[in-house]
mmCIF file of C-alpha atoms and ligand atoms in Angstrom:
data_model
loop_
_atom_site.group_PDB
_atom_site.id
_atom_site.type_symbol
_atom_site.label_atom_id
_atom_site.label_comp_id
_atom_site.label_asym_id
_atom_site.label_seq_id
_atom_site.Cartn_x
_atom_site.Cartn_y
_atom_site.Cartn_z
ATOM 1 C CA MET M 1 9.294 23.156 16.015
ATOM 2 C CA LYS M 2 12.497 24.222 13.654
ATOM 3 C CA ILE M 3 11.584 22.561 10.357
ATOM 4 C CA VAL M 4 14.465 22.078 7.616
ATOM 5 C CA LEU M 5 14.168 21.092 4.161
ATOM 6 C CA LEU M 6 17.210 19.810 2.957
ATOM 7 C CA GLU M 7 16.419 19.873 -0.637
ATOM 8 C CA PRO M 8 14.206 21.495 -3.224
ATOM 9 C CA LEU M 9 10.761 19.806 -3.493
ATOM 10 C CA GLY M 10 10.546 20.797 -7.383
ATOM 11 C CA VAL M 11 7.628 23.286 -6.826
ATOM 12 C CA SER M 12 7.768 27.153 -7.492
ATOM 13 C CA GLN M 13 8.753 29.359 -4.663
ATOM 14 C CA GLN M 14 5.200 30.243 -4.585
ATOM 15 C CA VAL M 15 3.892 26.416 -4.218
ATOM 16 C CA LEU M 16 6.297 26.074 -1.575
ATOM 17 C CA ASP M 17 5.297 29.056 0.427
ATOM 18 C CA ALA M 18 1.694 28.421 0.404
ATOM 19 C CA CYS M 19 2.276 24.788 1.631
ATOM 20 C CA ALA M 20 4.638 25.891 4.438
ATOM 21 C CA GLN M 21 2.177 29.020 5.633
ATOM 22 C CA PRO M 22 -0.181 27.225 7.691
ATOM 23 C CA LEU M 23 2.654 25.823 10.446
ATOM 24 C CA LEU M 24 4.461 29.072 10.295
ATOM 25 C CA ASP M 25 0.927 30.742 11.271
ATOM 26 C CA ALA M 26 1.095 28.263 13.897
ATOM 27 C CA GLY M 27 4.309 29.898 15.299
ATOM 28 C CA HIS M 28 6.635 27.003 13.737
ATOM 29 C CA THR M 29 10.005 27.995 11.863
ATOM 30 C CA PHE M 30 10.782 26.427 8.285
ATOM 31 C CA THR M 31 14.175 26.937 6.073
ATOM 32 C CA ALA M 32 14.573 25.475 2.598
ATOM 33 C CA TYR M 33 17.902 24.705 1.896
ATOM 34 C CA PRO M 34 19.435 23.807 -1.594
ATOM 35 C CA LYS M 35 20.495 20.443 -1.945
ATOM 36 C CA ASP M 36 24.081 19.642 -0.874
ATOM 37 C CA THR M 37 25.262 15.802 -0.515
ATOM 38 C CA ASP M 38 28.024 16.439 2.191
ATOM 39 C CA PRO M 39 27.059 15.308 5.577
ATOM 40 C CA ALA M 40 28.884 18.018 7.453
ATOM 41 C CA VAL M 41 26.798 20.864 5.488
ATOM 42 C CA GLN M 42 23.722 18.795 6.148
ATOM 43 C CA ILE M 43 24.680 18.539 9.673
ATOM 44 C CA GLU M 44 25.488 22.028 9.970
ATOM 45 C CA ARG M 45 21.676 23.169 8.210
ATOM 46 C CA ALA M 46 19.895 20.474 10.601
ATOM 47 C CA LYS M 47 22.096 20.259 13.886
ATOM 48 C CA ASP M 48 19.143 21.885 15.932
ATOM 49 C CA ALA M 49 16.186 20.679 13.771
ATOM 50 C CA ASP M 50 12.950 19.242 15.216
ATOM 51 C CA ILE M 51 11.913 18.045 11.890
ATOM 52 C CA ILE M 52 13.938 17.247 8.688
ATOM 53 C CA MET M 53 12.247 17.014 5.267
ATOM 54 C CA VAL M 54 14.242 15.340 2.682
ATOM 55 C CA ALA M 55 12.879 13.981 -0.936
ATOM 56 C CA ASN M 56 15.562 11.128 -2.546
ATOM 57 C CA MET M 57 18.804 12.795 -1.309
ATOM 58 C CA PRO M 58 20.622 9.819 0.890
ATOM 59 C CA LEU M 59 20.236 10.857 4.633
ATOM 60 C CA SER M 60 22.703 8.931 6.292
ATOM 61 C CA GLY M 61 22.678 7.570 10.259
ATOM 62 C CA GLU M 62 25.775 10.031 11.204
ATOM 63 C CA VAL M 63 23.680 12.877 10.171
ATOM 64 C CA ILE M 64 20.557 11.511 12.143
ATOM 65 C CA ARG M 65 22.565 10.821 15.030
ATOM 66 C CA ALA M 66 24.098 14.223 14.998
ATOM 67 C CA CYS M 67 20.765 15.905 14.924
ATOM 68 C CA GLU M 68 20.389 15.779 18.969
ATOM 69 C CA SER M 69 16.572 17.354 18.857
ATOM 70 C CA LEU M 70 15.630 15.533 15.656
ATOM 71 C CA LYS M 71 11.797 14.056 16.443
ATOM 72 C CA PHE M 72 10.321 13.457 12.585
ATOM 73 C CA ILE M 73 11.809 12.563 9.386
ATOM 74 C CA ASP M 74 9.537 13.592 6.605
ATOM 75 C CA ILE M 75 10.402 11.877 3.249
ATOM 76 C CA ALA M 76 8.923 13.664 -0.090
ATOM 77 C CA PHE M 77 9.376 10.153 -1.662
ATOM 78 C CA THR M 78 7.730 6.572 -1.883
ATOM 79 C CA GLY M 79 10.771 4.764 -1.363
ATOM 80 C CA VAL M 80 12.415 5.370 1.943
ATOM 81 C CA ASP M 81 15.866 2.730 1.383
ATOM 82 C CA HIS M 82 17.821 6.161 0.915
ATOM 83 C CA VAL M 83 17.443 7.230 4.749
ATOM 84 C CA ASP M 84 19.024 5.172 7.401
ATOM 85 C CA LEU M 85 15.936 3.910 8.966
ATOM 86 C CA ALA M 86 18.116 1.759 11.557
ATOM 87 C CA ALA M 87 19.238 5.177 12.895
ATOM 88 C CA ALA M 88 15.864 6.517 12.981
ATOM 89 C CA LYS M 89 14.561 4.167 15.066
ATOM 90 C CA GLU M 90 17.640 3.740 17.296
ATOM 91 C CA LYS M 91 16.891 7.429 18.502
ATOM 92 C CA GLY M 92 13.215 6.773 18.371
ATOM 93 C CA VAL M 93 12.628 9.357 15.188
ATOM 94 C CA ALA M 94 9.210 8.940 13.398
ATOM 95 C CA VAL M 95 9.545 8.596 9.919
ATOM 96 C CA SER M 96 6.826 9.514 6.955
ATOM 97 C CA ASN M 97 6.642 8.946 3.127
ATOM 98 C CA ALA M 98 4.614 10.351 0.487
ATOM 99 C CA ALA M 99 3.077 7.326 -0.380
ATOM 100 C CA GLY M 100 0.871 7.740 -3.928
ATOM 101 C CA TYR M 101 1.908 10.936 -5.045
ATOM 102 C CA SER M 102 3.707 9.640 -7.975
ATOM 103 C CA THR M 103 1.170 6.575 -8.616
ATOM 104 C CA GLN M 104 -0.101 8.127 -12.249
ATOM 105 C CA ALA M 105 3.089 9.407 -13.354
ATOM 106 C CA VAL M 106 5.272 6.031 -12.532
ATOM 107 C CA ALA M 107 2.422 3.869 -14.183
ATOM 108 C CA GLU M 108 2.376 6.500 -17.342
ATOM 109 C CA LEU M 109 6.331 6.619 -17.866
ATOM 110 C CA THR M 110 6.094 2.659 -17.483
ATOM 111 C CA LEU M 111 3.335 2.739 -20.344
ATOM 112 C CA CYS M 112 5.824 5.112 -22.423
ATOM 113 C CA MET M 113 8.453 2.870 -22.110
ATOM 114 C CA MET M 114 6.388 -0.213 -23.422
ATOM 115 C CA LEU M 115 5.294 1.709 -26.128
ATOM 116 C CA SER M 116 8.281 3.150 -27.205
ATOM 117 C CA LEU M 117 10.546 0.005 -27.300
ATOM 118 C CA LEU M 118 7.707 -1.979 -28.938
ATOM 119 C CA ARG M 119 7.405 0.608 -31.534
ATOM 120 C CA HIS M 120 11.269 1.188 -31.544
ATOM 121 C CA VAL M 121 10.765 5.032 -31.358
ATOM 122 C CA PRO M 122 14.310 6.277 -30.261
ATOM 123 C CA GLN M 123 15.529 4.173 -33.135
ATOM 124 C CA VAL M 124 13.292 5.568 -35.955
ATOM 125 C CA GLU M 125 13.605 9.136 -34.403
ATOM 126 C CA GLU M 126 17.362 8.433 -35.198
ATOM 127 C CA ARG M 127 16.670 7.558 -38.281
ATOM 128 C CA CYS M 128 14.250 10.121 -39.709
ATOM 129 C CA ARG M 129 17.131 12.628 -38.676
ATOM 130 C CA ALA M 130 19.518 11.220 -40.547
ATOM 131 C CA GLY M 131 17.318 10.981 -43.593
ATOM 132 C CA MET M 132 16.743 7.557 -43.299
ATOM 133 C CA THR M 133 13.401 4.918 -43.374
ATOM 134 C CA LYS M 134 11.775 2.536 -41.235
ATOM 135 C CA GLU M 135 13.539 -0.062 -42.944
ATOM 136 C CA GLY M 136 13.532 -3.280 -40.450
ATOM 137 C CA LEU M 137 12.311 -1.471 -37.647
ATOM 138 C CA VAL M 138 8.489 -2.166 -37.972
ATOM 139 C CA GLY M 139 7.392 -2.555 -34.322
ATOM 140 C CA CYS M 140 4.809 -4.359 -32.549
ATOM 141 C CA GLU M 141 1.526 -3.263 -30.505
ATOM 142 C CA LEU M 142 0.839 -3.656 -27.259
ATOM 143 C CA ALA M 143 -2.740 -4.540 -27.566
ATOM 144 C CA GLY M 144 -3.087 -8.038 -27.341
ATOM 145 C CA LYS M 145 0.283 -8.777 -25.452
ATOM 146 C CA THR M 146 0.725 -10.548 -21.823
ATOM 147 C CA VAL M 147 2.115 -8.042 -19.305
ATOM 148 C CA GLY M 148 3.290 -8.967 -15.960
ATOM 149 C CA ILE M 149 3.455 -6.999 -13.093
ATOM 150 C CA ILE M 150 5.790 -7.930 -10.359
ATOM 151 C CA GLY M 151 4.724 -5.901 -7.065
ATOM 152 C CA THR M 152 0.712 -5.767 -7.269
ATOM 153 C CA GLY M 153 0.627 -2.527 -4.700
ATOM 154 C CA ALA M 154 -0.477 1.035 -6.122
ATOM 155 C CA ILE M 155 1.669 1.467 -8.779
ATOM 156 C CA GLY M 156 2.004 -1.829 -10.151
ATOM 157 C CA LEU M 157 -2.108 -1.889 -10.389
ATOM 158 C CA ARG M 158 -2.294 1.244 -11.716
ATOM 159 C CA THR M 159 -0.178 -0.149 -14.259
ATOM 160 C CA ALA M 160 -2.136 -2.846 -14.680
ATOM 161 C CA GLN M 161 -5.242 -1.321 -15.203
ATOM 162 C CA LEU M 162 -3.752 1.108 -18.021
ATOM 163 C CA CYS M 163 -2.303 -2.450 -19.672
ATOM 164 C CA LYS M 164 -5.792 -3.417 -19.571
ATOM 165 C CA ALA M 165 -7.033 -0.586 -21.061
ATOM 166 C CA PHE M 166 -4.775 -0.991 -24.076
ATOM 167 C CA GLY M 167 -6.252 -4.642 -24.565
ATOM 168 C CA CYS M 168 -3.308 -6.564 -22.721
ATOM 169 C CA LYS M 169 -3.802 -9.845 -20.874
ATOM 170 C CA VAL M 170 -2.381 -9.062 -17.283
ATOM 171 C CA ILE M 171 -0.848 -11.268 -14.347
ATOM 172 C CA GLY M 172 0.577 -10.460 -11.354
ATOM 173 C CA TYR M 173 2.876 -11.942 -8.904
ATOM 174 C CA ALA M 174 3.269 -10.608 -5.220
ATOM 175 C CA PRO M 175 3.780 -12.212 -1.962
ATOM 176 C CA ARG M 176 0.807 -11.328 -0.237
ATOM 177 C CA PRO M 177 -2.120 -11.068 -3.160
ATOM 178 C CA LYS M 178 -4.407 -7.840 -3.308
ATOM 179 C CA GLU M 179 -7.940 -8.129 -3.174
ATOM 180 C CA ALA M 180 -8.153 -4.777 -4.805
ATOM 181 C CA ALA M 181 -6.385 -7.010 -7.732
ATOM 182 C CA GLU M 182 -9.456 -8.778 -8.455
ATOM 183 C CA GLY M 183 -10.786 -7.911 -12.265
ATOM 184 C CA ILE M 184 -7.875 -6.148 -13.128
ATOM 185 C CA LEU M 185 -4.919 -9.137 -13.113
ATOM 186 C CA THR M 186 -4.547 -12.656 -12.654
ATOM 187 C CA TYR M 187 -1.693 -13.852 -9.924
ATOM 188 C CA VAL M 188 0.475 -16.568 -11.047
ATOM 189 C CA SER M 189 3.691 -18.072 -9.620
ATOM 190 C CA LEU M 190 7.165 -15.797 -9.962
ATOM 191 C CA GLU M 191 8.247 -18.337 -12.613
ATOM 192 C CA GLU M 192 4.733 -18.602 -14.542
ATOM 193 C CA LEU M 193 4.999 -14.878 -14.717
ATOM 194 C CA LEU M 194 8.181 -14.435 -16.379
ATOM 195 C CA THR M 195 8.021 -17.313 -18.684
ATOM 196 C CA GLN M 196 4.483 -16.444 -19.968
ATOM 197 C CA SER M 197 4.915 -12.496 -20.521
ATOM 198 C CA ASP M 198 5.854 -10.768 -23.258
ATOM 199 C CA ILE M 199 6.716 -7.699 -21.028
ATOM 200 C CA VAL M 200 7.455 -7.912 -17.389
ATOM 201 C CA SER M 201 7.296 -4.540 -15.366
ATOM 202 C CA LEU M 202 8.794 -4.329 -11.979
ATOM 203 C CA HIS M 203 6.761 -2.430 -9.146
ATOM 204 C CA CYS M 204 7.800 -4.090 -5.864
ATOM 205 C CA PRO M 205 9.981 -1.792 -3.222
ATOM 206 C CA ILE M 206 13.727 -3.028 -2.863
ATOM 207 C CA ASN M 207 13.948 -5.390 0.545
ATOM 208 C CA ASP M 208 15.549 -8.843 0.992
ATOM 209 C CA SER M 209 13.411 -10.826 -1.057
ATOM 210 C CA SER M 210 13.229 -8.327 -4.057
ATOM 211 C CA ARG M 211 17.245 -7.991 -4.512
ATOM 212 C CA HIS M 212 18.694 -9.013 -7.503
ATOM 213 C CA MET M 213 15.274 -10.995 -8.159
ATOM 214 C CA ILE M 214 15.995 -10.692 -11.914
ATOM 215 C CA SER M 215 19.167 -12.660 -11.570
ATOM 216 C CA ARG M 216 20.879 -14.259 -14.879
ATOM 217 C CA GLU M 217 18.659 -17.509 -14.192
ATOM 218 C CA ARG M 218 15.547 -15.902 -14.034
ATOM 219 C CA LEU M 219 16.334 -13.703 -16.796
ATOM 220 C CA ALA M 220 16.578 -17.147 -18.871
ATOM 221 C CA LEU M 221 13.169 -18.024 -18.226
ATOM 222 C CA MET M 222 11.860 -14.896 -20.328
ATOM 223 C CA LYS M 223 10.875 -15.095 -24.068
ATOM 224 C CA PRO M 224 13.553 -14.220 -26.136
ATOM 225 C CA SER M 225 11.052 -11.319 -27.731
ATOM 226 C CA ALA M 226 10.115 -10.147 -24.191
ATOM 227 C CA LEU M 227 10.691 -6.852 -22.692
ATOM 228 C CA LEU M 228 11.829 -6.080 -19.254
ATOM 229 C CA ILE M 229 11.054 -2.398 -17.422
ATOM 230 C CA ASN M 230 12.353 -1.457 -14.435
ATOM 231 C CA VAL M 231 10.887 1.566 -12.686
ATOM 232 C CA ALA M 232 10.785 0.114 -9.270
ATOM 233 C CA ARG M 233 14.424 0.068 -7.580
ATOM 234 C CA GLY M 234 17.668 -0.595 -9.851
ATOM 235 C CA PRO M 235 18.665 -3.313 -7.222
ATOM 236 C CA VAL M 236 16.049 -5.489 -8.190
ATOM 237 C CA VAL M 237 17.544 -6.324 -11.377
ATOM 238 C CA ASP M 238 21.331 -7.605 -11.412
ATOM 239 C CA SER M 239 22.176 -4.845 -14.110
ATOM 240 C CA GLN M 240 25.091 -7.150 -15.737
ATOM 241 C CA ALA M 241 23.260 -9.898 -15.827
ATOM 242 C CA LEU M 242 20.618 -8.042 -17.610
ATOM 243 C CA ALA M 243 23.196 -6.257 -20.106
ATOM 244 C CA ASP M 244 24.404 -9.812 -20.821
ATOM 245 C CA ALA M 245 20.909 -11.133 -21.575
ATOM 246 C CA LEU M 246 20.264 -8.090 -23.617
ATOM 247 C CA ASN M 247 24.045 -8.462 -25.629
ATOM 248 C CA ALA M 248 23.017 -12.088 -26.393
ATOM 249 C CA GLY M 249 19.227 -12.215 -27.238
ATOM 250 C CA ILE M 250 17.994 -14.072 -24.476
ATOM 251 C CA ILE M 251 15.422 -11.040 -23.934
ATOM 252 C CA ALA M 252 14.790 -8.646 -26.692
ATOM 253 C CA GLY M 253 14.847 -5.105 -25.094
ATOM 254 C CA ALA M 254 14.578 -2.871 -21.788
ATOM 255 C CA GLY M 255 13.509 -0.256 -20.138
ATOM 256 C CA ILE M 256 15.304 1.208 -16.924
ATOM 257 C CA ASP M 257 14.396 4.276 -14.919
ATOM 258 C CA VAL M 258 16.508 2.949 -11.691
ATOM 259 C CA PHE M 259 20.009 1.859 -11.249
ATOM 260 C CA GLU M 260 21.855 0.802 -8.282
ATOM 261 C CA ASN M 261 22.893 4.314 -7.982
ATOM 262 C CA GLU M 262 21.205 7.767 -8.864
ATOM 263 C CA SER M 263 22.460 9.594 -11.975
ATOM 264 C CA PRO M 264 24.626 10.606 -13.223
ATOM 265 C CA LEU M 265 25.865 7.479 -13.876
ATOM 266 C CA PRO M 266 29.374 5.881 -14.307
ATOM 267 C CA VAL M 267 30.083 6.021 -18.230
ATOM 268 C CA ASP M 268 30.812 2.261 -18.341
ATOM 269 C CA HIS M 269 27.792 1.476 -16.643
ATOM 270 C CA PRO M 270 26.450 -2.114 -18.457
ATOM 271 C CA LEU M 271 23.271 -0.554 -19.221
ATOM 272 C CA LEU M 272 24.488 2.291 -21.011
ATOM 273 C CA HIS M 273 25.766 -0.133 -23.827
ATOM 274 C CA SER M 274 23.622 -3.104 -24.123
ATOM 275 C CA LYS M 275 21.275 -3.779 -26.651
ATOM 276 C CA ASN M 276 18.097 -2.053 -27.455
ATOM 277 C CA THR M 277 18.113 -0.245 -23.688
ATOM 278 C CA LEU M 278 15.894 2.550 -22.854
ATOM 279 C CA VAL M 279 17.558 4.731 -20.313
ATOM 280 C CA THR M 280 16.133 7.192 -18.161
ATOM 281 C CA PRO M 281 17.515 9.254 -15.054
ATOM 282 C CA HIS M 282 15.000 8.258 -12.329
ATOM 283 C CA VAL M 283 12.310 10.353 -13.712
ATOM 284 C CA ALA M 284 9.413 8.270 -13.542
ATOM 285 C CA PHE M 285 7.885 10.055 -10.623
ATOM 286 C CA ALA M 286 8.754 13.996 -12.084
ATOM 287 C CA SER M 287 5.612 15.289 -13.531
ATOM 288 C CA GLN M 288 4.089 18.620 -12.834
ATOM 289 C CA GLU M 289 1.055 17.068 -11.480
ATOM 290 C CA SER M 290 3.090 14.750 -8.928
ATOM 291 C CA MET M 291 5.475 17.478 -7.721
ATOM 292 C CA ALA M 292 2.549 19.708 -6.950
ATOM 293 C CA ALA M 293 0.704 16.878 -4.939
ATOM 294 C CA ARG M 294 3.986 15.637 -3.058
ATOM 295 C CA ALA M 295 4.263 19.250 -1.586
ATOM 296 C CA LYS M 296 1.090 19.188 -0.432
ATOM 297 C CA ILE M 297 1.377 15.650 1.344
ATOM 298 C CA VAL M 298 4.354 16.054 3.091
ATOM 299 C CA PHE M 299 3.374 19.326 4.544
ATOM 300 C CA GLU M 300 0.370 17.951 5.822
ATOM 301 C CA ASN M 301 2.458 14.670 7.119
ATOM 302 C CA ILE M 302 3.879 17.414 9.369
ATOM 303 C CA THR M 303 0.511 18.814 10.337
ATOM 304 C CA ARG M 304 -0.849 15.724 11.165
ATOM 305 C CA TRP M 305 1.759 14.605 13.210
ATOM 306 C CA LEU M 306 2.122 17.531 15.170
ATOM 307 C CA ASP M 307 -1.809 16.903 15.764
ATOM 308 C CA GLY M 308 -0.440 13.702 16.783
ATOM 309 C CA HIS M 309 -1.943 11.328 13.866
ATOM 310 C CA GLN M 310 -0.209 8.519 11.836
ATOM 311 C CA GLN M 311 -0.574 9.656 8.334
ATOM 312 C CA ASN M 312 2.078 7.940 6.074
ATOM 313 C CA ILE M 313 3.716 6.937 8.998
ATOM 314 C CA VAL M 314 6.583 4.060 7.597
ATOM 315 C CA LEU M 315 8.385 3.812 11.191
HETATM 316 P P1 LIG I 1 3.644 0.026 -2.951
HETATM 317 O O1 LIG I 1 3.818 -0.368 -1.270
HETATM 318 O O2 LIG I 1 1.807 0.244 -2.632
HETATM 319 O O3 LIG I 1 3.394 -1.644 -3.314
HETATM 320 C C1 LIG I 1 4.388 -2.270 -3.594
HETATM 321 C C2 LIG I 1 4.151 -4.034 -3.424
HETATM 322 O O4 LIG I 1 5.327 -4.258 -3.868
HETATM 323 C C3 LIG I 1 3.355 -4.219 -2.432
HETATM 324 O O5 LIG I 1 2.238 -4.929 -2.601
HETATM 325 C C4 LIG I 1 4.247 -5.441 -1.629
HETATM 326 O O6 LIG I 1 3.538 -6.453 -1.104
HETATM 327 C C5 LIG I 1 4.983 -6.020 -2.691
HETATM 328 N N1 LIG I 1 6.275 -6.577 -2.750
HETATM 329 C C6 LIG I 1 7.115 -6.431 -1.777
HETATM 330 N N2 LIG I 1 8.083 -7.249 -2.004
HETATM 331 C C7 LIG I 1 8.048 -7.932 -2.859
HETATM 332 C C8 LIG I 1 8.316 -8.903 -3.873
HETATM 333 N N3 LIG I 1 9.817 -9.407 -3.376
HETATM 334 N N4 LIG I 1 7.893 -9.324 -5.258
HETATM 335 C C9 LIG I 1 7.122 -8.628 -5.383
HETATM 336 N N5 LIG I 1 6.121 -7.834 -4.772
HETATM 337 C C10 LIG I 1 6.341 -7.600 -3.754
HETATM 338 O O7 LIG I 1 4.058 0.753 -3.303
HETATM 339 P P2 LIG I 1 4.141 1.486 -4.806
HETATM 340 O O8 LIG I 1 3.651 3.122 -4.792
HETATM 341 O O9 LIG I 1 3.284 0.753 -5.725
HETATM 342 O O10 LIG I 1 5.591 1.723 -4.961
HETATM 343 C C11 LIG I 1 6.247 0.561 -5.279
HETATM 344 C C12 LIG I 1 7.804 0.765 -5.607
HETATM 345 O O11 LIG I 1 8.015 1.478 -6.832
HETATM 346 C C13 LIG I 1 8.098 1.658 -4.541
HETATM 347 O O12 LIG I 1 8.670 0.969 -3.552
HETATM 348 C C14 LIG I 1 9.357 2.450 -5.177
HETATM 349 O O13 LIG I 1 10.699 1.963 -4.809
HETATM 350 C C15 LIG I 1 9.150 2.592 -6.785
HETATM 351 N N6 LIG I 1 9.061 3.629 -6.797
HETATM 352 C C16 LIG I 1 9.675 4.347 -8.153
HETATM 353 C C17 LIG I 1 9.396 5.342 -8.429
HETATM 354 C C18 LIG I 1 10.374 6.102 -9.678
HETATM 355 O O14 LIG I 1 10.557 7.407 -10.021
HETATM 356 N N7 LIG I 1 10.733 5.221 -10.351
HETATM 357 C C19 LIG I 1 8.554 6.506 -8.054
HETATM 358 C C20 LIG I 1 7.635 5.935 -6.976
HETATM 359 C C21 LIG I 1 7.736 4.546 -6.329
#
């Protein structure tokens, strides 16, 4: 099999070589390319590949259709919405992801955002550098707060556990409640979650039921003191409605790691200019530990698929 990696996996050459070695030993070829989002370049690199590996770079139907021998797309990411799954399905191409590699990393960034917003960390840091005091910026503790988790899969439940360890009351909303959530959170309706939570944290995938779930009307249900954290996917939130809600004091703050598009963001993006908004350029998944785990998982996905098993298959 010809295996082509179309963007770096964020690990050293040594780690990459060690991961690829078993496949080379089995007689397969492996070529790693730097990132290039131009479909023409991607087609040139992958046109006779049997297996394409990508991380979070969009992989269009145009590229998938042009790769005639393509049999398997191995996505080094949890979310798979950046790959044209309809085109893969049409061509009978199997697709896998790297589920679970970044659960801890995302949950920890979520807590980092909650704590930073509650204690006004960006503002007091700026004050300190400017030779000023904390005057007017005394924040709140996480302990005792009600945290509402929307989407109670791996990341949602890990975040809930960390919040519990901080002494929070944790409530959750999901279309299908999970047995694993017992003892960690209490399920409520979406409306109850929005009205009762001091912090609403989003951990659902982007799909037809979650697109713009956090709308202008739903933001109006939240407490004026509430914080919203989005480390899920940008389009789960109506960005303009959120920016308006922050500027009008409908809610108190937001921590946003994901937007409609990947960074760099347009300079006039509403959430770059709204009040008390902590923004990060899609970094929740990225820790040294998660990158190493991800590389291991995606190479194992190929070995398992070649052996006829269904590891992390999403299509
Ligand atoms: P998961 O599949 O384990 O959990 C997702 C949960 O969301 C499932 O339990 C599902 O039932 C639930 N869900 C689906 N639609 C919903 C809806 N409309 N409302 C509420 N819940 C809904 O996935 P995970 O590993 O926990 O990851 C969750 C999401 O986090 C991913 O889909 C991805 O979009 C995002 N993510 C972001 C980063 C980042 O770096 N910011 C990294 C990894 C994952």
